[in-house]
CSV table of N, CA and C in Angstrom, one decimal:
chain,number,residue,atom,x,y,z
A,1,MET,N,-12.2,-12.3,18.9
A,1,MET,CA,-11.8,-11.9,20.1
A,1,MET,C,-12.3,-13.4,21.1
A,2,SER,N,-11.3,-13.6,22.1
A,2,SER,CA,-11.3,-14.6,23.1
A,2,SER,C,-10.2,-14.5,24.2
A,3,SER,N,-11.1,-15.2,25.0
A,3,SER,CA,-10.8,-14.6,26.5
A,3,SER,C,-11.1,-16.3,27.3
A,4,GLN,N,-10.0,-16.6,28.4
A,4,GLN,CA,-10.0,-17.5,29.0
A,4,GLN,C,-9.1,-17.3,29.9
A,5,HIS,N,-9.8,-18.4,31.2
A,5,HIS,CA,-9.8,-18.0,32.5
A,5,HIS,C,-9.8,-19.7,33.4
A,6,THR,N,-8.7,-19.8,34.3
A,6,THR,CA,-8.7,-21.2,34.8
A,6,THR,C,-9.0,-20.8,36.5
A,7,THR,N,-9.8,-21.4,37.1
A,7,THR,CA,-10.4,-21.4,38.5
A,7,THR,C,-9.9,-23.1,39.1
A,8,GLU,N,-9.5,-22.8,40.3
A,8,GLU,CA,-9.3,-24.3,41.2
A,8,GLU,C,-10.2,-24.0,42.5
A,9,VAL,N,-10.9,-24.9,42.5
A,9,VAL,CA,-11.3,-25.0,43.7
A,9,VAL,C,-11.3,-26.3,44.6
A,10,ASP,N,-10.9,-25.6,45.8
A,10,ASP,CA,-10.2,-27.3,46.7
A,10,ASP,C,-11.2,-27.2,47.9
A,11,GLY,N,-10.7,-28.2,48.9
A,11,GLY,CA,-11.3,-28.5,50.2
A,11,GLY,C,-11.8,-29.2,50.6
A,12,TYR,N,-12.0,-30.3,49.6
A,12,TYR,CA,-12.9,-31.2,49.6
A,12,TYR,C,-13.0,-32.0,50.6
A,13,LEU,N,-13.8,-32.5,51.1
A,13,LEU,CA,-14.0,-33.6,52.7
A,13,LEU,C,-13.7,-34.9,52.1
A,14,SER,N,-12.9,-35.6,52.4
A,14,SER,CA,-13.2,-36.9,52.4
A,14,SER,C,-14.6,-37.7,51.9
A,15,GLY,N,-15.0,-38.2,51.0
A,15,GLY,CA,-16.0,-38.6,50.5
A,15,GLY,C,-17.1,-37.7,49.9
A,16,LYS,N,-16.8,-36.4,50.1
A,16,LYS,CA,-17.7,-35.4,49.5
A,16,LYS,C,-17.2,-35.0,48.1
A,17,PHE,N,-18.2,-34.7,47.5
A,17,PHE,CA,-18.4,-33.8,46.2
A,17,PHE,C,-19.1,-32.9,45.3
A,18,ASP,N,-19.8,-32.4,46.5
A,18,ASP,CA,-20.6,-31.1,46.4
A,18,ASP,C,-19.8,-29.7,46.1
A,19,PHE,N,-20.1,-29.3,44.9
A,19,PHE,CA,-19.1,-28.3,44.4
A,19,PHE,C,-19.3,-26.8,45.3
A,20,ALA,N,-21.0,-26.6,45.4
A,20,ALA,CA,-21.2,-25.3,46.4
A,20,ALA,C,-20.8,-25.4,47.7
A,21,THR,N,-20.6,-26.7,48.4
A,21,THR,CA,-20.0,-27.0,49.7
A,21,THR,C,-18.7,-26.2,49.9
A,22,ALA,N,-17.8,-26.9,49.0
A,22,ALA,CA,-16.5,-26.1,48.5
A,22,ALA,C,-16.2,-25.3,48.1
A,23,LEU,N,-17.0,-25.0,47.4
A,23,LEU,CA,-17.0,-23.2,47.2
A,23,LEU,C,-17.0,-21.9,48.0
A,24,ALA,N,-17.9,-22.7,49.1
A,24,ALA,CA,-18.4,-21.5,50.1
A,24,ALA,C,-17.4,-21.3,50.9
A,25,THR,N,-16.2,-22.3,50.9
A,25,THR,CA,-15.6,-22.4,52.0
A,25,THR,C,-14.3,-21.3,51.5
A,26,HIS,N,-14.2,-21.0,50.1
A,26,HIS,CA,-13.4,-19.5,49.7
A,26,HIS,C,-13.6,-18.4,49.9
A,27,ILE,N,-12.7,-17.3,49.3
A,27,ILE,CA,-12.9,-16.2,49.8
A,27,ILE,C,-13.8,-15.7,48.3
A,28,GLN,N,-14.3,-14.6,48.5
A,28,GLN,CA,-15.8,-13.5,47.7
A,28,GLN,C,-15.5,-14.3,46.3
A,29,ALA,N,-13.9,-13.4,46.1
A,29,ALA,CA,-13.0,-13.6,44.4
A,29,ALA,C,-13.2,-14.7,44.2
A,30,LEU,N,-13.0,-16.1,44.2
A,30,LEU,CA,-12.9,-17.0,44.2
A,30,LEU,C,-14.2,-17.6,43.4
A,31,GLN,N,-15.3,-17.3,44.4
A,31,GLN,CA,-16.6,-17.5,44.4
A,31,GLN,C,-17.0,-16.7,43.3
A,32,ASP,N,-16.7,-16.0,43.2
A,32,ASP,CA,-16.9,-14.7,41.7
A,32,ASP,C,-16.4,-15.3,40.6
A,33,ASP,N,-15.1,-15.7,40.8
A,33,ASP,CA,-14.5,-16.9,39.4
A,33,ASP,C,-15.7,-17.5,39.1
A,34,ALA,N,-16.4,-18.8,39.9
A,34,ALA,CA,-17.1,-19.6,39.4
A,34,ALA,C,-18.6,-18.9,38.9
A,35,MET,N,-18.8,-18.0,39.2
A,35,MET,CA,-19.8,-17.5,39.0
A,35,MET,C,-19.9,-16.7,37.5
A,36,ASN,N,-18.4,-16.2,37.3
A,36,ASN,CA,-18.2,-16.0,36.1
A,36,ASN,C,-18.1,-16.8,34.8
A,37,ALA,N,-17.6,-17.4,35.2
A,37,ALA,CA,-17.9,-19.0,34.6
A,37,ALA,C,-19.7,-19.1,34.1
A,38,ALA,N,-20.1,-19.4,34.9
A,38,ALA,CA,-22.0,-19.5,34.9
A,38,ALA,C,-21.8,-18.3,34.0
A,39,LEU,N,-21.8,-17.1,34.1
A,39,LEU,CA,-22.3,-16.0,33.2
A,39,LEU,C,-21.4,-16.1,32.0
A,40,ALA,N,-20.1,-16.8,31.6
A,40,ALA,CA,-20.2,-16.9,30.4
A,40,ALA,C,-20.5,-17.6,29.1
A,41,VAL,N,-21.2,-18.8,30.2
A,41,VAL,CA,-22.2,-19.7,29.2
A,41,VAL,C,-23.1,-18.8,28.9
A,42,ALA,N,-24.1,-18.5,30.0
A,42,ALA,CA,-25.1,-17.4,29.9
A,42,ALA,C,-25.2,-16.3,28.6
A,43,LYS,N,-23.8,-15.6,28.4
A,43,LYS,CA,-23.7,-14.8,27.9
A,43,LYS,C,-23.5,-15.3,26.0
A,44,ALA,N,-23.2,-16.7,26.1
A,44,ALA,CA,-22.5,-17.3,24.9
A,44,ALA,C,-24.1,-17.7,24.3
A,45,GLU,N,-24.8,-17.9,25.2
A,45,GLU,CA,-26.6,-19.0,25.0
A,45,GLU,C,-26.9,-17.4,24.4
A,46,LYS,N,-27.3,-16.5,24.9
A,46,LYS,CA,-27.7,-15.1,24.9
A,46,LYS,C,-27.3,-14.6,23.0
A,47,PHE,N,-26.2,-14.5,22.9
A,47,PHE,CA,-25.8,-13.9,21.9
A,47,PHE,C,-25.5,-14.3,20.6
A,48,SER,N,-25.9,-14.5,19.8
A,48,SER,CA,-25.1,-15.2,17.8
A,48,SER,C,-23.9,-14.9,18.0
A,49,GLY,N,-22.9,-15.8,17.7
A,49,GLY,CA,-21.6,-15.3,17.4
A,49,GLY,C,-20.9,-15.5,18.5
A,50,ASN,N,-21.1,-15.9,20.0
A,50,ASN,CA,-20.5,-16.0,20.6
A,50,ASN,C,-20.5,-17.8,21.3
A,51,PHE,N,-19.4,-18.1,21.4
A,51,PHE,CA,-19.2,-19.8,21.8
A,51,PHE,C,-18.3,-19.6,23.6
A,52,CYS,N,-19.0,-21.0,24.3
A,52,CYS,CA,-18.0,-20.7,25.2
A,52,CYS,C,-17.6,-22.2,25.5
A,53,THR,N,-16.3,-22.9,25.8
A,53,THR,CA,-16.3,-23.8,26.3
A,53,THR,C,-15.5,-23.9,27.9
A,54,ILE,N,-16.1,-25.0,28.3
A,54,ILE,CA,-15.4,-25.3,30.0
A,54,ILE,C,-15.1,-26.5,30.1
A,55,THR,N,-13.8,-26.6,30.5
A,55,THR,CA,-13.4,-28.0,30.5
A,55,THR,C,-12.8,-27.8,32.2
A,56,VAL,N,-13.5,-29.0,32.9
A,56,VAL,CA,-13.4,-29.4,34.2
A,56,VAL,C,-12.6,-30.4,34.6
A,57,VAL,N,-11.6,-30.4,35.5
A,57,VAL,CA,-11.0,-31.6,35.5
A,57,VAL,C,-11.6,-32.1,37.2
A,58,GLY,N,-11.5,-32.7,37.3
A,58,GLY,CA,-12.3,-33.2,38.7
A,58,GLY,C,-10.3,-34.2,39.5
A,59,HIS,N,-10.5,-33.9,40.9
A,59,HIS,CA,-8.9,-34.6,41.1
A,59,HIS,C,-9.4,-35.1,42.4
A,60,SER,N,-8.6,-35.9,42.9
A,60,SER,CA,-8.5,-36.9,44.1
A,60,SER,C,-7.7,-37.0,44.7
A,61,ASP,N,-7.5,-37.0,46.4
A,61,ASP,CA,-6.5,-37.5,46.5
A,61,ASP,C,-6.2,-39.3,46.7
A,62,ARG,N,-5.5,-39.1,47.1
A,62,ARG,CA,-4.9,-41.3,47.3
A,62,ARG,C,-6.0,-41.8,48.0
A,63,ASP,N,-6.1,-42.7,47.7
A,63,ASP,CA,-7.3,-44.2,48.4
A,63,ASP,C,-6.1,-45.0,49.1
A,64,ASP,N,-5.7,-44.3,50.4
A,64,ASP,CA,-5.2,-45.6,51.3
A,64,ASP,C,-5.8,-46.3,52.0
A,65,THR,N,-7.1,-46.7,51.3
A,65,THR,CA,-8.2,-47.7,52.4
A,65,THR,C,-7.2,-48.9,52.0
A,66,PRO,N,-7.2,-49.4,53.4
A,66,PRO,CA,-6.8,-51.3,53.9
A,66,PRO,C,-6.7,-52.1,53.5
A,67,GLY,N,-6.1,-52.5,52.7
A,67,GLY,CA,-7.1,-53.9,52.2
A,67,GLY,C,-7.2,-54.1,50.6
A,68,LEU,N,-7.6,-52.5,50.0
A,68,LEU,CA,-7.6,-52.4,48.1
A,68,LEU,C,-6.6,-52.8,47.6
A,69,THR,N,-6.8,-53.3,46.5
A,69,THR,CA,-6.0,-53.4,45.1
A,69,THR,C,-5.3,-52.2,44.7
A,70,GLN,N,-4.5,-52.3,43.6
A,70,GLN,CA,-4.1,-51.3,43.2
A,70,GLN,C,-5.1,-50.7,42.6
A,71,ASP,N,-5.9,-51.8,42.1
A,71,ASP,CA,-6.6,-51.3,40.6
A,71,ASP,C,-8.2,-50.6,41.5
A,72,GLN,N,-8.4,-51.1,42.6
A,72,GLN,CA,-9.4,-50.5,43.2
A,72,GLN,C,-9.2,-49.7,43.9
A,73,ARG,N,-8.0,-49.1,44.4
A,73,ARG,CA,-7.8,-47.7,44.7
A,73,ARG,C,-7.3,-46.7,43.4
A,74,ARG,N,-7.2,-46.9,42.1
A,74,ARG,CA,-7.3,-45.9,41.2
A,74,ARG,C,-9.2,-46.2,40.5
A,75,ALA,N,-9.5,-46.9,40.9
A,75,ALA,CA,-11.1,-46.8,40.5
A,75,ALA,C,-11.8,-46.0,41.5
A,76,SER,N,-11.4,-46.1,42.9
A,76,SER,CA,-11.8,-45.2,43.5
A,76,SER,C,-11.4,-43.9,43.7
A,77,GLU,N,-10.2,-43.4,43.1
A,77,GLU,CA,-9.6,-41.8,42.6
A,77,GLU,C,-10.4,-41.5,42.1
A,78,LEU,N,-10.7,-42.5,40.3
A,78,LEU,CA,-10.8,-41.7,39.5
A,78,LEU,C,-12.5,-41.7,39.7
A,79,ASN,N,-13.4,-42.4,40.4
A,79,ASN,CA,-15.1,-42.3,40.6
A,79,ASN,C,-15.0,-41.0,41.4
A,80,ALA,N,-14.0,-40.6,42.5
A,80,ALA,CA,-14.3,-39.4,43.3
A,80,ALA,C,-14.1,-38.3,42.3
A,81,SER,N,-13.3,-38.2,41.6
A,81,SER,CA,-12.5,-37.0,40.3
A,81,SER,C,-13.7,-36.9,39.5
A,82,VAL,N,-14.7,-38.0,38.6
A,82,VAL,CA,-15.4,-37.8,38.0
A,82,VAL,C,-16.7,-37.4,38.9
A,83,LYS,N,-17.3,-37.8,40.0
A,83,LYS,CA,-18.1,-37.1,40.6
A,83,LYS,C,-18.1,-35.5,40.9
A,84,ARG,N,-16.4,-35.2,41.5
A,84,ARG,CA,-16.5,-34.1,41.7
A,84,ARG,C,-16.6,-33.0,40.5
A,85,ALA,N,-15.9,-33.7,39.3
A,85,ALA,CA,-16.4,-32.6,37.6
A,85,ALA,C,-17.1,-32.8,37.5
A,86,GLU,N,-18.5,-33.7,37.5
A,86,GLU,CA,-19.6,-33.8,36.9
A,86,GLU,C,-20.1,-32.7,37.9
A,87,ASN,N,-20.3,-32.6,39.0
A,87,ASN,CA,-20.9,-32.0,40.4
A,87,ASN,C,-20.8,-30.3,39.7
A,88,ALA,N,-19.6,-30.2,39.5
A,88,ALA,CA,-18.8,-28.7,39.1
A,88,ALA,C,-19.5,-28.3,37.9
A,89,ARG,N,-19.7,-29.3,36.9
A,89,ARG,CA,-20.2,-28.6,35.7
A,89,ARG,C,-21.6,-29.0,35.9
A,90,ASP,N,-22.3,-29.3,37.1
A,90,ASP,CA,-23.4,-29.3,36.8
A,90,ASP,C,-23.9,-27.9,37.7
A,91,TRP,N,-23.4,-27.4,38.8
A,91,TRP,CA,-23.5,-26.4,39.4
A,91,TRP,C,-23.4,-25.0,38.5
A,92,ILE,N,-22.0,-25.2,37.4
A,92,ILE,CA,-22.1,-23.9,36.9
A,92,ILE,C,-23.3,-23.7,35.8
A,93,PHE,N,-23.2,-24.9,35.2
A,93,PHE,CA,-24.7,-25.0,34.2
A,93,PHE,C,-26.1,-24.2,35.2
A,94,GLU,N,-26.5,-24.8,36.4
A,94,GLU,CA,-27.6,-24.1,36.9
A,94,GLU,C,-27.3,-23.0,37.2
A,95,GLN,N,-26.4,-22.6,36.9
A,95,GLN,CA,-26.0,-21.2,37.6
A,95,GLN,C,-26.6,-20.0,36.3
A,96,ALA,N,-25.6,-20.6,35.1
A,96,ALA,CA,-26.5,-20.1,34.1
A,96,ALA,C,-27.5,-20.3,33.3
A,97,ARG,N,-28.0,-21.3,33.8
A,97,ARG,CA,-29.6,-22.0,33.1
A,97,ARG,C,-30.1,-20.5,34.2
A,98,GLN,N,-29.9,-20.3,35.5
A,98,GLN,CA,-31.1,-19.0,36.0
A,98,GLN,C,-30.5,-17.8,36.0
A,99,ALA,N,-29.5,-17.7,35.3
A,99,ALA,CA,-29.1,-16.3,34.9
A,99,ALA,C,-30.0,-16.0,33.8
A,100,LEU,N,-29.8,-16.8,32.4
A,100,LEU,CA,-30.7,-17.1,31.5
A,100,LEU,C,-31.8,-16.8,32.1
A,101,ILE,N,-32.9,-17.4,33.1
A,101,ILE,CA,-34.2,-17.0,32.9
A,101,ILE,C,-34.5,-15.9,33.8
A,102,ASP,N,-33.3,-15.7,34.8
A,102,ASP,CA,-33.3,-14.0,35.4
A,102,ASP,C,-33.5,-13.1,34.6
A,103,ASP,N,-32.8,-12.9,33.3
A,103,ASP,CA,-32.7,-11.9,32.2
A,103,ASP,C,-33.7,-12.6,31.0
A,104,GLY,N,-35.1,-13.4,31.3
A,104,GLY,CA,-36.2,-13.7,30.2
A,104,GLY,C,-36.0,-14.2,29.2
A,105,GLN,N,-35.0,-15.1,29.3
A,105,GLN,CA,-34.3,-15.5,28.0
A,105,GLN,C,-34.7,-17.3,28.1
A,106,PRO,N,-34.9,-17.7,27.2
A,106,PRO,CA,-35.3,-19.2,27.2
A,106,PRO,C,-33.7,-20.0,27.5
A,107,ALA,N,-34.2,-20.9,28.6
A,107,ALA,CA,-33.0,-21.4,29.2
A,107,ALA,C,-32.9,-23.2,29.2
A,108,PRO,N,-32.6,-23.8,28.6
A,108,PRO,CA,-32.6,-25.5,28.3
A,108,PRO,C,-32.4,-26.0,29.8
A,109,GLY,N,-33.1,-27.3,29.7
A,109,GLY,CA,-33.4,-28.1,30.7
A,109,GLY,C,-32.1,-28.7,30.9
A,110,THR,N,-31.6,-29.4,30.3
A,110,THR,CA,-30.4,-30.0,30.9
A,110,THR,C,-28.8,-29.1,29.8
A,111,VAL,N,-27.8,-29.7,29.8
A,111,VAL,CA,-26.2,-29.3,29.5
A,111,VAL,C,-26.4,-29.5,28.1
A,112,SER,N,-27.2,-31.2,27.8
A,112,SER,CA,-27.2,-31.1,26.3
A,112,SER,C,-28.0,-29.9,25.5
A,113,GLY,N,-29.0,-29.4,26.2
A,113,GLY,CA,-29.8,-28.3,25.5
A,113,GLY,C,-28.8,-27.0,25.1
A,114,LEU,N,-27.7,-27.2,25.5
A,114,LEU,CA,-27.0,-25.8,25.1
A,114,LEU,C,-26.7,-25.7,23.7
A,115,THR,N,-26.8,-24.2,23.1
A,115,THR,CA,-26.4,-24.6,21.7
A,115,THR,C,-25.5,-23.7,21.6
A,116,ARG,N,-24.4,-22.7,22.2
A,116,ARG,CA,-23.2,-22.2,22.2
A,116,ARG,C,-22.3,-22.6,23.2
A,117,SER,N,-22.9,-23.5,24.0
A,117,SER,CA,-21.8,-23.5,25.4
A,117,SER,C,-21.7,-25.2,25.4
A,118,PHE,N,-20.1,-25.5,25.4
A,118,PHE,CA,-19.9,-26.5,25.9
A,118,PHE,C,-18.8,-27.1,26.6
A,119,PHE,N,-19.6,-28.4,27.5
A,119,PHE,CA,-18.6,-28.5,28.7
A,119,PHE,C,-17.5,-29.9,28.7
A,120,PHE,N,-16.7,-29.9,28.9
A,120,PHE,CA,-16.2,-31.2,29.4
A,120,PHE,C,-15.4,-31.8,30.5
A,121,THR,N,-15.8,-32.9,30.9
A,121,THR,CA,-15.4,-33.0,32.3
A,121,THR,C,-13.9,-34.2,32.3
A,122,GLN,N,-13.2,-34.1,33.0
A,122,GLN,CA,-12.0,-35.3,32.9
A,122,GLN,C,-11.6,-35.4,33.9
A,123,PRO,N,-11.9,-36.9,34.6
A,123,PRO,CA,-11.3,-37.0,35.3
A,123,PRO,C,-9.7,-37.1,35.8
A,124,ALA,N,-9.0,-36.8,36.8
A,124,ALA,CA,-7.6,-36.9,36.8
A,124,ALA,C,-7.1,-38.0,37.7
A,125,GLY,N,-7.9,-38.3,38.7
A,125,GLY,CA,-7.5,-39.5,40.1
A,125,GLY,C,-6.4,-38.7,40.6
A,126,ALA,N,-5.8,-39.3,41.3
A,126,ALA,CA,-4.4,-39.0,42.3
A,126,ALA,C,-3.4,-38.8,41.4
A,127,ALA,N,-3.8,-38.5,40.3
A,127,ALA,CA,-2.3,-38.5,39.2
A,127,ALA,C,-1.5,-37.2,39.5
A,128,GLN,N,-2.0,-35.9,40.2
A,128,GLN,CA,-1.8,-34.7,40.1
A,128,GLN,C,-1.9,-33.9,41.5
A,129,LEU,N,-1.5,-34.7,42.4
A,129,LEU,CA,-1.4,-34.1,43.7
A,129,LEU,C,-0.9,-33.0,43.7
A,130,LYS,N,-1.3,-31.8,44.4
A,130,LYS,CA,-1.0,-30.4,44.9
A,130,LYS,C,0.1,-30.9,45.8
A,131,LYS,N,-0.2,-32.1,46.9
A,131,LYS,CA,0.6,-32.2,48.3
A,131,LYS,C,0.7,-33.7,48.1
A,132,PRO,N,2.0,-34.6,47.0
A,132,PRO,CA,2.4,-36.1,47.4
A,132,PRO,C,1.8,-36.2,48.2
A,133,ASN,N,2.7,-36.1,49.4
A,133,ASN,CA,2.7,-36.8,50.8
A,133,ASN,C,2.0,-36.1,51.6
A,134,PRO,N,1.0,-36.1,51.6
A,134,PRO,CA,0.1,-34.8,52.5
A,134,PRO,C,0.6,-35.3,54.3
A,135,ALA,N,0.7,-34.5,54.7
A,135,ALA,CA,0.8,-34.8,56.3
A,135,ALA,C,-0.2,-34.4,57.0
A,136,SER,N,-1.7,-33.9,56.2
A,136,SER,CA,-2.5,-33.5,57.4
A,136,SER,C,-3.5,-33.7,56.1
A,137,GLU,N,-5.0,-33.3,57.4
A,137,GLU,CA,-6.1,-33.8,56.4
A,137,GLU,C,-6.0,-31.9,55.3
A,138,THR,N,-5.3,-31.1,55.9
A,138,THR,CA,-5.5,-29.6,55.2
A,138,THR,C,-4.8,-30.3,53.5
A,139,ASP,N,-3.9,-30.7,53.9
A,139,ASP,CA,-2.6,-31.2,52.6
A,139,ASP,C,-4.1,-32.4,51.6
A,140,ARG,N,-4.5,-33.4,52.4
A,140,ARG,CA,-5.6,-34.3,51.7
A,140,ARG,C,-6.6,-33.2,51.2
A,141,GLN,N,-6.9,-32.3,51.8
A,141,GLN,CA,-8.0,-31.2,51.3
A,141,GLN,C,-7.6,-30.4,50.2
A,142,ARG,N,-6.7,-30.1,50.3
A,142,ARG,CA,-5.6,-29.4,48.8
A,142,ARG,C,-6.0,-30.3,47.3
A,143,ASN,N,-5.3,-31.9,47.7
A,143,ASN,CA,-5.3,-32.7,46.7
A,143,ASN,C,-6.7,-32.8,46.3
A,144,ARG,N,-8.0,-32.9,46.7
A,144,ARG,CA,-9.2,-33.1,46.3
A,144,ARG,C,-9.5,-31.7,45.7
A,145,ARG,N,-9.9,-31.1,44.4
A,145,ARG,CA,-10.4,-30.0,44.0
A,145,ARG,C,-10.8,-30.7,42.6
A,146,VAL,N,-11.3,-29.5,41.8
A,146,VAL,CA,-11.8,-29.4,40.7
A,146,VAL,C,-11.1,-27.9,40.2
A,147,ALA,N,-10.6,-27.8,39.0
A,147,ALA,CA,-10.1,-27.1,38.5
A,147,ALA,C,-11.5,-26.9,36.8
A,148,PHE,N,-11.5,-26.1,36.7
A,148,PHE,CA,-12.2,-25.5,35.6
A,148,PHE,C,-11.5,-24.6,34.4
A,149,LEU,N,-11.6,-24.3,33.2
A,149,LEU,CA,-10.7,-23.4,31.9
A,149,LEU,C,-12.0,-23.0,31.4
A,150,VAL,N,-12.4,-21.7,31.4
A,150,VAL,CA,-13.0,-21.4,30.5
A,150,VAL,C,-12.7,-20.6,29.5
A,151,CYS,N,-12.8,-20.8,28.5
A,151,CYS,CA,-12.6,-19.7,27.0
A,151,CYS,C,-13.5,-19.6,26.6
A,152,PHE,N,-14.0,-18.2,25.8
A,152,PHE,CA,-15.1,-17.7,26.0
A,152,PHE,C,-14.2,-17.3,24.4
A,153,LEU,N,-15.2,-17.1,23.4
A,153,LEU,CA,-15.0,-16.8,22.1
A,153,LEU,C,-16.0,-15.9,21.5
A,154,THR,N,-15.5,-14.5,20.7
A,154,THR,CA,-16.9,-13.4,20.5
A,154,THR,C,-16.2,-13.4,18.7
């Protein structure tokens, strides 16, 4: 049996990458979704035959800094989305790790130490804007986001 769930967290301020800070600005249901991703990892690590994959996609807003070339803009946008995706991955991993410790289970020290859970990160840069023509900082924050897909197999 398998299940999958997608969660998206937006609201990043310009130049900010901390997933926990962005997540804290959202309703409890979305915070619970993020924690459920971590619990899926912990569950997969605890029980033989269970597997979990989490794909984290980082997004950025357009970088409209004057004086940058097109290549510099793209590099800046990709760098921001990489940092957001990796920070979200690390947050999910740390929550899963703590859940394992709290349950008295062995917990890996790093993401690479997971045996039945697999993370994939992907930068999208500014390629998939929610608000292609942002009229406000709020619109720009909607573009700055991470989305993650959790697939759990039993």
